[in-house]
Coordinates of C-alpha atoms and ligand atoms in Angstrom, one line a residue:
X29 CA -13.2 32.3 1.0
X30 CA -9.3 32.9 -0.2
X31 CA -8.3 36.5 -0.4
X32 CA -7.6 38.4 -3.5
X33 CA -3.8 37.8 -3.7
X34 CA -3.8 34.5 -2.9
X35 CA -6.5 33.7 -5.5
X36 CA -4.2 35.5 -8.0
X37 CA -1.1 33.4 -7.1
X38 CA -3.1 30.1 -7.0
X39 CA -4.3 30.7 -10.5
X40 CA -1.0 30.3 -11.8
X41 CA -0.9 26.8 -10.2
X42 CA -1.6 23.5 -12.5
X43 CA -4.9 22.1 -11.1
X44 CA -6.4 20.1 -9.6
X45 CA -4.4 20.3 -6.2
X46 CA -5.1 20.4 -2.4
X47 CA -4.2 23.7 -0.9
X48 CA -3.5 23.7 2.8
X49 CA -4.0 26.7 4.9
X50 CA -1.0 26.3 7.2
X51 CA -2.0 29.1 9.6
X52 CA -5.3 27.6 10.0
X53 CA -3.7 24.0 10.8
X54 CA -1.3 25.4 13.0
X55 CA -3.7 27.3 14.9
X56 CA -6.3 24.1 15.2
X57 CA -3.4 21.8 16.3
X58 CA -2.3 24.7 19.1
X59 CA -5.8 25.2 20.3
X60 CA -6.3 21.2 20.8
X61 CA -2.7 21.1 22.5
X62 CA -3.9 23.9 24.9
X63 CA -7.1 22.3 25.8
X64 CA -5.4 18.8 26.2
X65 CA -3.3 20.2 28.9
X66 CA -6.8 22.3 30.5
X67 CA -8.4 18.9 30.7
X68 CA -5.6 16.6 31.1
X69 CA -6.6 14.5 28.0
X70 CA -3.9 12.7 25.9
X71 CA -4.5 13.4 22.2
X72 CA -3.7 10.8 19.5
X73 CA -4.2 11.9 15.8
X74 CA -5.9 9.6 13.9
X75 CA -3.4 9.4 10.9
X76 CA -5.9 8.0 8.4
X77 CA -7.5 11.2 8.0
X78 CA -4.4 12.9 6.4
X79 CA -1.0 11.3 6.0
X80 CA 0.7 14.7 4.6
X81 CA 4.1 14.7 6.1
X82 CA 4.3 18.3 7.1
X83 CA 1.4 18.0 8.8
X84 CA 2.2 15.1 10.7
X85 CA 5.7 16.7 11.8
X86 CA 4.0 19.6 13.1
X87 CA 1.6 17.4 15.0
X88 CA 4.1 15.2 16.4
X89 CA 6.1 18.4 17.5
X90 CA 3.4 19.1 19.8
X91 CA 3.7 16.2 21.7
X92 CA 0.9 14.4 20.5
X93 CA 0.6 10.7 19.7
X94 CA -0.5 8.7 16.6
X95 CA -3.5 6.6 16.0
X96 CA -2.8 4.2 13.3
X97 CA -4.8 1.4 11.4
X98 CA -1.9 -0.3 9.2
X99 CA 1.6 -1.4 9.4
X100 CA 2.4 1.4 6.9
X101 CA 0.8 4.2 9.0
X102 CA 2.6 2.9 12.1
X103 CA 6.2 3.4 10.0
X104 CA 5.2 6.4 8.5
X105 CA 4.0 7.9 11.5
X106 CA 7.1 6.9 13.3
X107 CA 9.2 8.2 10.5
X108 CA 7.7 11.8 11.0
X109 CA 8.4 12.0 14.4
X110 CA 6.2 10.4 16.7
X111 CA 8.1 8.0 19.1
X112 CA 7.2 4.3 19.0
X113 CA 5.9 4.7 22.6
X114 CA 3.1 7.2 21.4
X115 CA 1.8 5.0 18.5
X116 CA -1.4 3.1 18.8
X117 CA -2.3 0.5 16.3
X118 CA -6.2 -0.4 15.7
X119 CA -7.7 -2.1 13.1
X120 CA -9.9 -5.2 12.8
X121 CA -7.2 -7.0 10.4
X122 CA -3.7 -6.9 11.2
X123 CA -1.4 -9.4 9.1
X124 CA 1.5 -11.2 10.8
X125 CA 4.0 -8.8 8.9
X126 CA 2.3 -5.6 10.3
X127 CA 2.2 -7.2 13.8
X128 CA 5.7 -8.1 13.4
X129 CA 6.9 -4.7 12.6
X130 CA 5.0 -3.1 15.4
X131 CA 6.2 -5.3 17.9
X132 CA 9.8 -5.1 16.8
X133 CA 9.1 -1.3 17.0
X134 CA 7.9 -1.4 20.5
X135 CA 4.6 0.6 20.0
X136 CA 2.5 2.0 22.8
X137 CA -0.2 -0.3 22.4
X138 CA -2.0 -2.8 20.2
X139 CA -5.4 -1.9 19.9
X140 CA -7.0 -5.6 19.7
X141 CA -10.4 -6.0 18.1
X142 CA -11.0 -9.8 18.6
X143 CA -10.2 -12.5 20.8
X144 CA -8.1 -14.2 18.1
X145 CA -5.9 -11.1 17.5
X146 CA -4.9 -11.1 21.2
X147 CA -4.0 -14.8 21.0
X148 CA -2.1 -14.3 17.6
X149 CA -0.1 -11.2 19.2
X150 CA 0.6 -13.1 22.5
X151 CA 2.2 -16.0 20.4
X152 CA 4.1 -13.8 18.0
X153 CA 5.6 -11.9 21.4
X154 CA 6.4 -15.4 22.7
X155 CA 8.1 -16.1 19.7
X156 CA 10.2 -13.2 19.3
X157 CA 11.0 -13.0 23.1
X158 CA 9.0 -9.7 23.5
X159 CA 6.1 -8.5 25.8
X160 CA 3.4 -6.2 23.5
X161 CA 1.3 -3.6 25.3
X162 CA -2.3 -4.5 24.6
X163 CA -5.5 -2.4 24.8
X164 CA -8.9 -3.9 23.9
X165 CA -11.4 -2.2 21.7
X166 CA -14.8 -2.9 23.2
X167 CA -17.9 -2.0 21.2
X168 CA -20.0 -0.1 23.4
X169 CA -23.5 -0.4 21.5
X170 CA -24.0 3.3 21.1
X171 CA -25.6 5.1 18.1
X172 CA -23.6 7.9 17.0
X173 CA -26.3 9.5 15.1
X174 CA -24.2 9.8 11.9
X175 CA -24.0 8.4 8.3
X176 CA -24.1 4.4 8.5
X177 CA -20.7 3.9 6.6
X178 CA -18.9 5.9 9.6
X179 CA -21.0 4.7 12.7
X180 CA -18.7 1.9 14.4
X181 CA -20.1 1.4 17.9
X182 CA -23.5 -0.5 17.4
X183 CA -23.8 -4.0 18.8
X184 CA -23.5 -5.7 15.1
X185 CA -20.4 -4.3 13.9
X186 CA -17.1 -5.9 12.8
X187 CA -15.1 -3.6 15.1
X188 CA -14.3 -4.2 18.5
X189 CA -15.3 -7.0 21.0
X190 CA -18.9 -7.1 22.2
X191 CA -20.4 -7.9 25.6
X192 CA -20.9 -11.4 25.1
X193 CA -17.3 -12.3 24.9
X194 CA -16.3 -10.2 27.8
X195 CA -16.0 -13.5 29.9
X196 CA -13.7 -15.1 27.6
X197 CA -11.9 -12.0 26.8
X198 CA -11.0 -11.5 30.4
X199 CA -9.9 -15.2 30.9
X200 CA -7.7 -14.8 27.8
X201 CA -6.1 -11.6 28.9
X202 CA -5.1 -13.1 32.2
X203 CA -3.4 -16.2 31.2
X204 CA -1.5 -14.4 28.1
X205 CA 1.9 -14.0 29.7
X206 CA 3.4 -12.1 26.7
X207 CA 1.3 -9.2 26.7
X208 CA 0.6 -6.4 29.1
X209 CA -2.9 -5.5 29.4
X210 CA -3.1 -1.7 29.7
X211 CA -6.8 -0.5 28.9
X212 CA -9.7 -0.2 26.9
X213 CA -10.5 1.5 23.3
X214 CA -13.5 2.6 22.2
X215 CA -14.7 4.4 19.1
X216 CA -18.3 4.7 18.0
X217 CA -18.3 7.0 15.0
X218 CA -17.2 9.7 12.8
X219 CA -18.6 13.5 12.0
X220 CA -20.3 13.4 15.2
X221 CA -22.5 16.6 15.7
X222 CA -24.4 16.0 18.8
X223 CA -21.2 16.3 20.8
X224 CA -22.7 16.4 24.3
X225 CA -25.5 14.0 24.1
X226 CA -23.4 11.3 22.4
X227 CA -20.3 11.9 24.5
X228 CA -21.9 11.8 27.6
X229 CA -23.7 8.5 26.9
X230 CA -20.5 7.1 25.6
X231 CA -18.6 8.0 28.7
X232 CA -21.6 6.8 31.0
X233 CA -21.1 3.1 29.2
X234 CA -17.4 3.3 29.4
X235 CA -17.6 4.0 32.9
X236 CA -19.8 0.8 33.7
X237 CA -17.4 -1.1 31.2
X238 CA -14.2 0.0 33.0
X239 CA -15.7 -0.8 36.5
X240 CA -16.4 -4.4 35.1
X241 CA -13.2 -5.1 34.2
X242 CA -11.5 -3.6 37.1
X243 CA -14.0 -5.7 39.5
X244 CA -12.7 -8.7 37.3
X245 CA -9.1 -8.0 38.7
X246 CA -7.9 -6.3 35.3
X247 CA -6.4 -2.6 35.9
X248 CA -7.3 -0.3 32.9
X249 CA -4.6 2.3 33.0
X250 CA -5.8 3.9 29.8
X251 CA -9.3 4.8 28.5
X252 CA -9.4 5.7 25.0
X253 CA -12.7 7.0 23.8
X254 CA -11.6 7.2 20.0
X255 CA -12.1 10.2 17.8
X256 CA -15.2 11.5 15.9
X257 CA -15.8 15.1 16.4
X258 CA -17.6 16.6 13.6
X259 CA -16.7 19.5 11.7
X260 CA -18.8 22.4 10.0
X261 CA -19.2 21.2 6.2
X262 CA -21.7 23.6 5.6
X263 CA -20.3 27.1 6.9
X264 CA -16.2 26.3 7.0
X265 CA -15.7 30.3 7.3
X266 CA -17.9 30.5 10.2
X267 CA -16.6 27.7 11.9
X268 CA -13.0 26.9 10.9
X269 CA -12.2 24.9 14.0
X270 CA -14.2 22.2 15.4
X271 CA -15.9 22.7 18.8
X272 CA -13.0 20.9 20.9
X273 CA -14.0 23.0 23.8
X274 CA -17.4 21.4 24.1
X275 CA -16.0 17.9 23.3
X276 CA -13.3 17.9 25.8
X277 CA -15.3 19.6 28.6
X278 CA -18.2 16.9 28.0
X279 CA -15.7 14.2 28.4
X280 CA -14.0 15.8 31.3
X281 CA -17.4 16.3 33.0
X282 CA -18.8 12.7 32.4
X283 CA -15.8 10.2 32.7
X284 CA -14.6 8.8 35.9
X285 CA -11.1 8.2 36.2
X286 CA -9.3 7.3 39.4
X287 CA -5.7 8.5 40.0
X288 CA -3.4 7.6 37.4
X289 CA -5.6 6.7 35.1
X290 CA -5.3 8.4 31.6
X291 CA -8.1 9.4 29.3
X292 CA -7.2 9.3 25.6
X293 CA -8.8 10.9 22.5
X294 CA -8.2 10.1 18.9
X295 CA -9.5 12.8 16.4
X296 CA -8.8 12.8 12.6
X297 CA -11.1 14.8 10.9
X298 CA -11.6 17.6 13.3
X299 CA -7.7 18.3 13.3
X300 CA -7.4 18.5 9.5
X301 CA -10.5 18.8 7.9
X302 CA -11.0 22.7 7.3
X303 CA -7.5 23.5 6.4
X304 CA -7.3 22.0 3.0
X305 CA -9.4 23.0 0.0
X306 CA -9.1 21.0 -3.7
X307 CA -8.8 23.6 -6.1
X308 CA -10.0 22.8 -9.4
X309 CA -10.9 24.5 -12.6
X310 CA -13.7 24.5 -14.9
X311 CA -12.9 22.7 -18.1
X312 CA -16.3 23.0 -19.9
X313 CA -19.8 24.3 -19.5
X314 CA -22.3 22.2 -21.2
X315 CA -25.9 23.3 -21.3
X316 CA -28.6 20.5 -21.3
X317 CA -32.2 20.7 -22.2
X318 CA -33.0 21.4 -18.5
X319 CA -29.5 21.4 -16.6
X320 CA -26.3 23.2 -16.9
X321 CA -23.2 21.0 -16.3
X322 CA -20.0 22.6 -14.9
X323 CA -17.5 19.9 -16.1
X324 CA -14.4 20.1 -13.7
X325 CA -11.0 18.8 -13.8
X326 CA -11.0 17.2 -10.2
X327 CA -13.3 14.0 -9.9
X328 CA -14.0 11.5 -7.7
X329 CA -10.5 10.0 -7.9
X330 CA -9.4 13.0 -6.2
X331 CA -11.9 13.2 -3.5
X332 CA -14.5 10.0 -3.1
X333 CA -16.6 11.3 0.0
X334 CA -19.7 12.8 -2.3
X335 CA -19.7 9.5 -4.5
X336 CA -19.3 7.3 -1.6
X337 CA -21.2 8.9 1.2
X338 CA -23.4 11.3 -0.7
X339 CA -21.2 13.9 1.5
X340 CA -21.8 17.6 1.2
X341 CA -18.9 19.6 0.4
X342 CA -19.3 23.3 -0.3
X343 CA -18.2 24.7 -3.6
X344 CA -17.2 28.3 -4.4
X345 CA -16.2 29.7 -7.8
X346 CA -13.1 31.8 -7.1
X347 CA -12.8 33.7 -10.4
X348 CA -16.2 34.8 -10.3
X349 CA -15.9 36.4 -6.7
X350 CA -13.2 38.6 -8.2
X351 CA -15.2 39.9 -11.2
X352 CA -17.4 42.7 -11.2
X353 CA -19.7 41.7 -13.9
X354 CA -21.6 38.6 -14.4
X355 CA -23.9 39.5 -11.5
X356 CA -26.5 36.9 -12.1
X357 CA -26.4 33.4 -10.3
X358 CA -27.4 29.9 -12.1
X359 CA -28.0 26.5 -11.0
X360 CA -25.3 24.1 -12.1
X361 CA -24.7 20.2 -11.8
X362 CA -21.1 20.1 -10.9
X363 CA -19.5 17.0 -12.3
X364 CA -15.9 15.7 -12.6
X365 CA -14.4 14.1 -15.6
X366 CA -14.5 10.6 -14.4
X367 CA -16.4 8.0 -16.4
X368 CA -18.8 7.3 -13.8
X369 CA -22.3 8.7 -13.1
X370 CA -21.6 9.1 -9.5
X371 CA -18.8 11.7 -10.3
X372 CA -20.9 14.6 -9.2
X373 CA -19.7 17.3 -6.9
X374 CA -23.1 18.7 -6.4
X375 CA -26.4 19.0 -8.1
X376 CA -28.5 22.2 -8.6
X377 CA -25.7 24.5 -6.9
X378 CA -26.3 27.7 -7.1
X379 CA -23.3 29.7 -8.4
X380 CA -22.4 33.0 -10.0
X381 CA -22.4 32.3 -14.1
X382 CA -19.2 30.1 -14.4
X383 CA -17.2 29.9 -17.7
X384 CA -14.4 27.7 -18.6
X385 CA -11.0 28.2 -17.1
X386 CA -12.7 29.4 -13.7
X387 CA -11.1 28.5 -10.3
X388 CA -13.3 26.2 -8.2
X389 CA -12.9 25.7 -4.4
X390 CA -14.2 22.4 -3.0
X391 CA -14.1 23.2 0.8
X392 CA -13.4 21.0 3.9
X393 CA -11.1 18.5 2.3
X394 CA -8.4 18.0 4.3
X395 CA -9.8 14.9 6.0
X396 CA -10.0 11.8 4.2
X397 CA -9.7 13.5 1.0
X398 CA -5.8 12.8 -0.3
X399 CA -5.9 9.3 1.7
X400 CA -8.8 8.0 -0.3
X401 CA -7.8 9.3 -3.8
X402 CA -6.8 6.8 -6.6
X403 CA -5.8 6.6 -9.9
X404 CA -8.9 5.6 -11.6
X405 CA -8.6 6.3 -15.2
X406 CA -5.2 6.6 -14.8
X407 CA -5.7 10.0 -13.5
X408 CA -2.8 11.9 -11.9
X409 CA -2.9 12.3 -8.0
X410 CA -3.6 15.8 -6.9
X411 CA -0.7 17.0 -5.1
X412 CA -0.3 19.4 -1.9
X413 CA 0.3 22.9 -2.3
X414 CA 0.9 24.7 1.0
X415 CA 0.0 28.4 1.7
X416 CA 3.7 29.2 3.1
X417 CA 5.3 27.4 -0.2
X418 CA 3.3 28.5 -2.9
X419 CA 6.5 29.5 -5.1
X420 CA 7.2 25.8 -5.2
X421 CA 4.0 24.6 -6.8
X422 CA 3.9 23.3 -10.5
X423 CA 2.7 26.1 -12.9
X424 CA -0.1 25.8 -15.7
X425 CA 2.6 27.0 -18.0
X426 CA 5.4 24.4 -17.0
X427 CA 2.9 21.9 -18.9
X428 CA 3.1 23.4 -22.3
X429 CA 6.0 24.8 -24.8
Ligands
LLP26 N1 -10.0 6.0 15.8 C1 -10.7 5.1 15.4 C2 -10.6 4.1 16.0 C3 -11.1 5.2 13.9 O1 -11.7 4.3 13.3 C4 -11.3 6.7 13.5 C5 -12.0 6.9 12.3 C6 -11.0 7.6 14.3 C7 -10.1 7.5 15.3 C8 -11.0 9.2 13.7 O2 -12.3 9.6 13.7 P1 -12.7 11.1 13.2 O3 -12.2 12.0 14.6 O4 -11.9 11.3 12.1 O5 -13.8 11.1 12.9 N2 -13.6 8.2 5.6 C9 -15.0 8.4 6.2 C10 -14.4 8.5 8.0 C11 -14.2 7.4 8.2 C12 -13.7 7.3 9.7 C13 -12.9 5.9 10.1 N3 -12.5 5.8 11.4 C14 -15.3 10.1 5.9 O6 -14.9 10.4 4.8 O7 -16.2 10.4 6.3

């Protein structure tokens, strides 16, 4: 929960907006940088979680690499300070234009997800007289025990290359002269909370697969274990920084690496989720026969996670927290303004009595929030407001004469 003076300041700002707690963000990144050194694990930030320039500039300044999944992410990461040789590029559907731009930039590696993709990159590298570094994304067939939309490591999956294609894959890698094979890439899912169990299992599978490739004569320099560390959506104040120590420790304990072999991880959500809060205002309170609705000015266009995944985000009434009257609580269906029945922030949420104009905080929205926003219903995109630059934010009064 924000403190009184911050609430007073942000109460002047036009809603909805994403409020970034820059102190928490920097503490999170600094903590990860320390652990990365302690466990000798290389970190590539998964840019897809949040592309805010200020965040990327800070992350790149700490020496992290970037994990990208589109040509535009590659170019953006590069413009935010990530050197080309620290940018890896995954994704099942890279277009020729995207491959061309990344080739020209000289990125650290293409994380290839199909045999045909390797073939195309080899051809294009040949055509332009270049050599492309390639890692291969392998589907390790592991259940990450998470939401079905964000589990990516099971056998029947569009991501990565599965075991039945290993022999063909090894043959292609050996005869493609315009690529350098540098490693194997894995990513089994997101918002993983059974950290010990799932990552220990992933490491065991990975050890076997790495050995198989090396036995076939392919040197695996990089072992990239992907991202996926979960955050605490239920208690963001109790656990503002994800359990990186357990994650890194589990990996260090279970992965087998020989001299010179590097281990990479690609956290997205865990680096940025807790540092942003979507701030909205109650527009109207509507009493139904059996329910009370709070209609907010932020909707599924600003944050689609509840509508798309049924995701839970904690919601607080910041204005009510400052009042000494209105002691009672009430159950509300909290909804957005968009013309879709799925535009619901939470059903039956218990909140202090809320009134028009109250400032509401939708917590843990730094990851997969702004990046998945749309202009559906021609709504404006919610801007970023930074805790260390509150004066620069547009005020409510700016919009009225
Ligand atoms: N590496 C690869 C190859 C990935 O596909 C992803 C995420 C990551 C790393 C980063 O994973 P993270 O550390 O953020 O869990 N929109 C969904 C999440 C989709 C994740 C996609 N891949 C959500 O809002 O929950």
